[in-house]
Short mmCIF file of C-alpha atoms and ligand atoms in Angstrom, two decimals:
data_model
loop_
_atom_site.label_atom_id
_atom_site.label_comp_id
_atom_site.label_asym_id
_atom_site.label_seq_id
_atom_site.Cartn_x
_atom_site.Cartn_y
_atom_site.Cartn_z
CA MET A 16 -18.24 6.13 -9.88
CA LEU A 17 -16.76 6.83 -6.44
CA LYS A 18 -18.26 10.29 -6.03
CA GLY A 19 -19.18 10.95 -2.41
CA LYS A 20 -16.76 8.33 -1.07
CA THR A 21 -13.61 9.27 0.82
CA ALA A 22 -10.39 7.28 0.40
CA LEU A 23 -7.58 7.43 2.94
CA VAL A 24 -4.33 6.22 1.36
CA THR A 25 -1.40 5.81 3.74
CA GLY A 26 2.06 6.55 2.38
CA SER A 27 0.68 8.41 -0.63
CA THR A 28 3.22 11.21 -1.02
CA SER A 29 5.13 8.98 -3.45
CA GLY A 30 5.21 5.72 -5.38
CA ILE A 31 2.39 3.19 -5.33
CA GLY A 32 0.28 5.09 -2.78
CA GLN A 33 0.27 8.20 -4.93
CA GLY A 34 -0.59 6.17 -8.04
CA VAL A 35 -3.47 4.38 -6.31
CA ALA A 36 -4.82 7.62 -4.83
CA GLN A 37 -4.71 9.22 -8.27
CA GLN A 38 -6.80 6.48 -9.90
CA LEU A 39 -9.37 6.72 -7.07
CA ALA A 40 -9.45 10.52 -7.46
CA ALA A 41 -10.08 10.12 -11.19
CA GLN A 42 -13.21 8.12 -10.27
CA GLY A 43 -14.44 10.98 -8.08
CA ALA A 44 -13.35 9.85 -4.60
CA ASN A 45 -12.26 12.47 -2.10
CA ILE A 46 -8.68 11.77 -1.08
CA ILE A 47 -6.85 11.98 2.23
CA LEU A 48 -3.12 11.78 1.59
CA ASN A 49 -0.53 10.71 4.16
CA GLY A 50 3.22 10.27 4.14
CA PHE A 51 6.50 12.05 4.68
CA GLY A 52 8.15 14.75 2.57
CA ASP A 53 6.50 17.55 0.60
CA ALA A 54 2.80 16.70 0.17
CA GLU A 55 2.08 19.61 -2.19
CA PRO A 56 2.98 17.88 -5.52
CA ALA A 57 0.81 14.86 -4.61
CA LYS A 58 -2.04 17.14 -3.52
CA ALA A 59 -1.87 19.02 -6.83
CA ALA A 60 -1.85 15.73 -8.77
CA MET A 61 -5.01 14.59 -6.91
CA THR A 62 -6.85 17.85 -7.47
CA GLN A 63 -6.06 17.61 -11.18
CA ALA A 64 -7.02 13.92 -11.45
CA GLY A 65 -10.36 14.59 -9.74
CA ALA A 66 -11.02 17.99 -11.35
CA ALA A 67 -14.01 16.77 -13.37
CA HIS A 68 -15.68 15.70 -10.12
CA GLY A 69 -14.60 18.62 -7.93
CA ILE A 70 -13.15 16.32 -5.30
CA GLN A 71 -11.96 17.33 -1.83
CA VAL A 72 -8.28 16.63 -1.11
CA GLY A 73 -6.73 16.61 2.36
CA TYR A 74 -3.49 15.57 3.98
CA HIS A 75 -2.49 14.30 7.40
CA GLY A 76 1.15 13.70 8.28
CA ALA A 77 0.63 10.86 10.76
CA ASP A 78 3.72 8.77 11.40
CA MET A 79 2.29 5.31 10.74
CA SER A 80 4.55 3.76 13.39
CA LYS A 81 2.66 5.76 16.05
CA PRO A 82 -0.84 4.60 17.07
CA ALA A 83 -1.67 8.01 18.62
CA ASP A 84 -0.86 9.75 15.31
CA ILE A 85 -3.08 7.25 13.47
CA ALA A 86 -5.97 7.94 15.86
CA ASP A 87 -5.47 11.67 15.28
CA MET A 88 -5.63 11.11 11.50
CA PHE A 89 -8.97 9.30 11.86
CA ALA A 90 -10.32 12.14 14.02
CA TYR A 91 -9.26 14.51 11.20
CA ALA A 92 -11.01 12.27 8.62
CA ASP A 93 -14.23 12.25 10.69
CA ARG A 94 -14.15 16.00 11.22
CA GLU A 95 -13.24 17.11 7.70
CA PHE A 96 -14.61 14.30 5.48
CA GLY A 97 -17.32 12.53 7.50
CA GLY A 98 -15.20 9.37 7.84
CA VAL A 99 -13.27 6.93 5.68
CA ASP A 100 -15.10 4.74 3.12
CA ILE A 101 -12.06 3.32 1.33
CA LEU A 102 -8.94 2.53 3.34
CA ILE A 103 -5.75 1.76 1.42
CA ASN A 104 -3.02 0.50 3.74
CA ASN A 105 0.07 1.21 1.70
CA ALA A 106 2.79 2.90 3.80
CA GLY A 107 5.86 0.72 3.92
CA ILE A 108 9.62 0.62 4.25
CA GLN A 109 12.31 -1.92 3.40
CA PHE A 110 15.62 -3.00 4.88
CA VAL A 111 17.80 -5.83 3.59
CA SER A 112 20.18 -7.83 5.79
CA PRO A 113 20.76 -11.44 6.89
CA VAL A 114 18.70 -12.24 9.98
CA GLU A 115 21.70 -12.65 12.30
CA SER A 116 22.82 -9.07 11.66
CA PHE A 117 19.36 -7.53 11.16
CA PRO A 118 19.26 -4.37 13.31
CA ILE A 119 16.61 -4.72 16.03
CA GLU A 120 15.31 -1.18 15.48
CA LYS A 121 14.86 -1.88 11.74
CA TRP A 122 12.87 -5.04 12.55
CA ASP A 123 10.65 -3.08 14.94
CA ALA A 124 10.14 -0.24 12.44
CA ILE A 125 9.21 -2.58 9.56
CA ILE A 126 6.71 -4.51 11.69
CA ALA A 127 5.22 -1.24 13.02
CA ILE A 128 4.90 0.54 9.65
CA ASN A 129 4.25 -2.38 7.26
CA LEU A 130 1.98 -4.44 9.54
CA SER A 131 0.79 -2.95 12.86
CA SER A 132 -0.26 0.33 11.22
CA ALA A 133 -2.81 -1.62 9.16
CA PHE A 134 -4.24 -3.14 12.35
CA HIS A 135 -4.68 0.34 13.83
CA THR A 136 -6.21 1.91 10.72
CA THR A 137 -8.51 -1.07 10.18
CA ARG A 138 -9.78 -1.18 13.77
CA LEU A 139 -10.53 2.56 13.54
CA ALA A 140 -12.14 2.40 10.07
CA ILE A 141 -14.46 -0.59 10.49
CA PRO A 142 -17.02 0.96 12.90
CA GLY A 143 -17.82 3.82 10.46
CA MET A 144 -17.98 1.37 7.54
CA ARG A 145 -20.35 -0.88 9.50
CA ALA A 146 -22.59 2.12 10.22
CA LYS A 147 -22.85 2.80 6.45
CA ASN A 148 -22.86 -0.91 5.56
CA TRP A 149 -20.31 -0.13 2.86
CA GLY A 150 -16.55 -0.05 2.92
CA ARG A 151 -13.40 -1.19 1.23
CA VAL A 152 -10.12 -2.09 2.93
CA ILE A 153 -7.33 -2.74 0.45
CA ASN A 154 -3.96 -3.74 1.83
CA ILE A 155 -0.94 -3.23 -0.38
CA ALA A 156 0.98 -6.37 0.56
CA SER A 157 3.58 -7.75 -1.86
CA ALA A 158 4.67 -10.84 -3.73
CA HIS A 159 6.64 -11.14 -0.49
CA GLY A 160 3.28 -11.70 1.25
CA LEU A 161 3.12 -15.01 -0.67
CA VAL A 162 6.74 -16.12 -1.11
CA ALA A 163 10.05 -15.14 0.51
CA SER A 164 13.44 -13.79 -0.53
CA ALA A 165 16.68 -14.07 1.45
CA GLY A 166 17.71 -10.96 3.36
CA LYS A 167 14.18 -9.66 3.84
CA SER A 168 13.05 -11.45 7.02
CA ALA A 169 11.22 -8.48 8.56
CA TYR A 170 9.58 -7.40 5.29
CA VAL A 171 8.49 -10.95 4.41
CA ALA A 172 7.16 -11.51 7.95
CA ALA A 173 5.23 -8.23 7.84
CA LYS A 174 3.81 -8.89 4.36
CA HIS A 175 2.77 -12.47 5.18
CA GLY A 176 1.24 -10.96 8.33
CA ILE A 177 -0.81 -8.40 6.44
CA VAL A 178 -2.15 -11.14 4.14
CA GLY A 179 -3.27 -12.98 7.29
CA LEU A 180 -4.84 -9.82 8.71
CA THR A 181 -6.67 -9.35 5.39
CA LYS A 182 -8.22 -12.83 5.57
CA ALA A 183 -9.22 -12.54 9.24
CA VAL A 184 -10.95 -9.18 8.84
CA ALA A 185 -12.58 -10.33 5.57
CA LEU A 186 -14.21 -13.14 7.58
CA GLU A 187 -15.28 -10.79 10.38
CA THR A 188 -17.05 -8.56 7.82
CA ALA A 189 -18.21 -11.30 5.43
CA THR A 190 -21.96 -10.69 5.90
CA THR A 191 -21.65 -6.92 5.49
CA GLY A 192 -21.10 -4.48 2.63
CA ILE A 193 -17.46 -4.15 3.67
CA THR A 194 -14.85 -6.10 1.70
CA VAL A 195 -11.23 -6.59 2.73
CA ASN A 196 -8.59 -7.66 0.22
CA ALA A 197 -4.87 -7.47 -0.44
CA ILE A 198 -2.97 -6.58 -3.60
CA CYS A 199 0.44 -8.24 -3.94
CA PRO A 200 2.67 -6.34 -6.36
CA GLY A 201 5.89 -7.61 -7.83
CA TRP A 202 8.62 -5.08 -8.68
CA VAL A 203 7.30 -1.53 -9.16
CA LEU A 204 9.85 1.17 -10.01
CA THR A 205 9.41 3.50 -7.00
CA PRO A 206 11.93 5.16 -4.64
CA LEU A 207 11.73 2.04 -2.41
CA VAL A 208 12.96 -0.18 -5.27
CA GLN A 209 15.27 2.40 -6.82
CA LYS A 210 17.34 2.25 -3.62
CA GLN A 211 17.70 -1.54 -4.02
CA ILE A 212 18.75 -1.08 -7.65
CA ASP A 213 21.30 1.61 -6.69
CA ASP A 214 22.68 -0.61 -3.88
CA ARG A 215 23.01 -3.51 -6.30
CA ALA A 216 24.74 -1.38 -8.96
CA ALA A 217 27.26 -0.16 -6.36
CA ARG A 218 27.80 -3.67 -4.93
CA GLU A 219 28.34 -5.33 -8.31
CA GLY A 220 30.04 -2.44 -10.08
CA VAL A 221 27.44 -2.43 -12.89
CA SER A 222 25.33 0.38 -14.34
CA ILE A 223 21.97 1.34 -12.79
CA ASP A 224 20.27 0.16 -15.98
CA GLN A 225 22.01 -3.23 -15.81
CA ALA A 226 21.19 -3.60 -12.10
CA GLY A 227 17.50 -2.92 -12.83
CA LYS A 228 17.48 -5.57 -15.57
CA GLU A 229 19.12 -8.11 -13.25
CA LEU A 230 16.61 -7.36 -10.50
CA LEU A 231 13.72 -8.07 -12.88
CA SER A 232 15.22 -11.17 -14.46
CA GLU A 233 15.78 -12.79 -11.05
CA LYS A 234 12.10 -12.70 -10.02
CA GLN A 235 9.72 -11.22 -12.59
CA PRO A 236 9.27 -13.37 -15.74
CA SER A 237 7.59 -10.55 -17.71
CA LEU A 238 10.87 -8.55 -17.35
CA GLN A 239 8.73 -5.44 -17.01
CA PHE A 240 7.96 -3.35 -13.96
CA VAL A 241 4.37 -3.20 -12.67
CA THR A 242 3.11 0.41 -12.62
CA PRO A 243 1.37 2.29 -9.78
CA GLU A 244 -1.46 3.09 -12.22
CA GLN A 245 -2.09 -0.63 -12.87
CA LEU A 246 -2.34 -1.21 -9.14
CA GLY A 247 -4.65 1.80 -8.82
CA ASP A 248 -6.94 0.41 -11.51
CA LEU A 249 -7.19 -2.90 -9.61
CA ALA A 250 -8.05 -0.95 -6.46
CA VAL A 251 -10.77 0.87 -8.42
CA PHE A 252 -12.15 -2.48 -9.59
CA LEU A 253 -12.21 -3.75 -5.99
CA CYS A 254 -14.40 -0.73 -5.16
CA THR A 255 -17.04 -1.62 -7.80
CA PRO A 256 -20.19 -3.70 -7.23
CA ALA A 257 -18.62 -6.37 -9.50
CA ALA A 258 -16.19 -7.03 -6.64
CA ASN A 259 -18.82 -7.23 -3.88
CA GLN A 260 -18.04 -10.92 -3.36
CA VAL A 261 -14.28 -10.65 -3.72
CA ARG A 262 -13.33 -11.17 -0.07
CA GLY A 263 -10.06 -12.06 1.60
CA VAL A 264 -8.01 -12.48 -1.58
CA ALA A 265 -4.30 -11.76 -1.93
CA TRP A 266 -4.24 -10.77 -5.59
CA ASN A 267 -0.79 -10.87 -7.14
CA VAL A 268 0.09 -8.34 -9.87
CA ASP A 269 3.64 -9.45 -10.38
CA GLY A 270 4.53 -10.27 -14.00
CA GLY A 271 4.39 -13.97 -13.12
CA TRP A 272 6.66 -13.84 -10.02
CA VAL A 273 4.69 -16.26 -7.80
CA ALA A 274 3.59 -18.53 -10.65
CA GLN A 275 7.12 -20.00 -10.76
P1 LIG B 304 7.83 4.57 -1.55
O1 LIG B 304 9.06 4.61 -0.72
O2 LIG B 304 7.80 5.22 -2.89
O3 LIG B 304 6.59 5.15 -0.74
C1 LIG B 304 6.40 4.85 0.61
C2 LIG B 304 5.43 5.85 1.18
O4 LIG B 304 5.26 5.55 2.57
C3 LIG B 304 5.95 7.31 1.12
O5 LIG B 304 4.86 8.18 0.90
C4 LIG B 304 6.53 7.52 2.51
O6 LIG B 304 6.55 8.88 2.91
C5 LIG B 304 5.54 6.73 3.33
N1 LIG B 304 6.03 6.35 4.64
C6 LIG B 304 7.15 5.66 4.97
N2 LIG B 304 7.24 5.54 6.31
C7 LIG B 304 6.15 6.15 6.82
C8 LIG B 304 5.67 6.37 8.14
N3 LIG B 304 6.34 5.94 9.22
N4 LIG B 304 4.52 7.06 8.29
C9 LIG B 304 3.85 7.54 7.23
N5 LIG B 304 4.24 7.35 5.96
C10 LIG B 304 5.38 6.67 5.77
O7 LIG B 304 7.50 3.00 -1.65
P2 LIG B 304 6.53 2.17 -2.61
O8 LIG B 304 7.38 1.27 -3.42
O9 LIG B 304 5.53 3.03 -3.27
O10 LIG B 304 5.82 1.23 -1.52
C11 LIG B 304 4.50 1.39 -1.12
C12 LIG B 304 3.99 0.06 -0.58
O11 LIG B 304 4.01 -0.91 -1.61
C13 LIG B 304 4.84 -0.50 0.56
O12 LIG B 304 4.00 -1.09 1.53
C14 LIG B 304 5.68 -1.56 -0.14
O13 LIG B 304 6.08 -2.56 0.75
C15 LIG B 304 4.70 -2.05 -1.16
N6 LIG B 304 5.31 -2.75 -2.30
C16 LIG B 304 6.20 -2.11 -3.11
C17 LIG B 304 6.74 -2.81 -4.18
C18 LIG B 304 7.69 -2.18 -5.14
O14 LIG B 304 8.25 -2.91 -5.98
N7 LIG B 304 7.90 -0.89 -5.11
C19 LIG B 304 6.38 -4.15 -4.40
C20 LIG B 304 5.49 -4.75 -3.54
C21 LIG B 304 4.96 -4.04 -2.49
#
């Protein structure tokens, strides 16, 4: 279904980004991976997922807090893949602290990676999408793009910000074949959340399993984690013609979190 399209997924060496990239690869999209750490396992997973379609898989190690790196990644995408048709803004980090003791460098890093990077990728992707009159920008926001939690001021500010960015760019492209939407996951069991579970277990002197259950029961009525594959399948849907008029939404996939 996505054969001939190229998807750039930021932060796709692990977690949600890898899961979303994999579902797009399975539909035949070429994949450009990005993120820190060893990219080889993710690259192998993409090649396997897209094997039936003989997809092209690439990787660029841009640090998403650095606009010059992001520009270099888009030059790579133009050179090696003929541009980016599907942009998934996913790279993100977390830090938890009350606002009065929130380290300034952590605030700056969260805003740069979780929000400003999506501005830079979007401004670089839109001209090529306009030229083809087709494109998809999918921002992986969060339930924290819709509601807040204590201790997460920078993350909540960045995620509310990316929902705002989604709506503004959706309006700017509303008469074109480019759609811009956000997906707002609840808890997904990835390294980013595992750290919060481990911290909680240590703080409360409970088992990891117990800490995970408590985390879910506080926010997520389904008491089940969302999976990267489920988020990937929603991204695939947003790439279909059925979603041509889905524009500027912030679609929560959160086990009921924001319905409360
Ligand atoms: P993760 O830690 O598993 O993956 C984060 C990815 O981003 C990794 O590939 C990492 O290398 C990359 N990354 C981090 N900093 C980077 C930088 N400066 N430059 C380039 N790449 C960088 O986390 P995850 O849980 O998969 O989170 C992915 C996205 O989903 C984030 O935006 C996060 O806020 C969002 N999200 C996660 C959850 C959840 O419960 N896990 C819920 C809602 C939203």
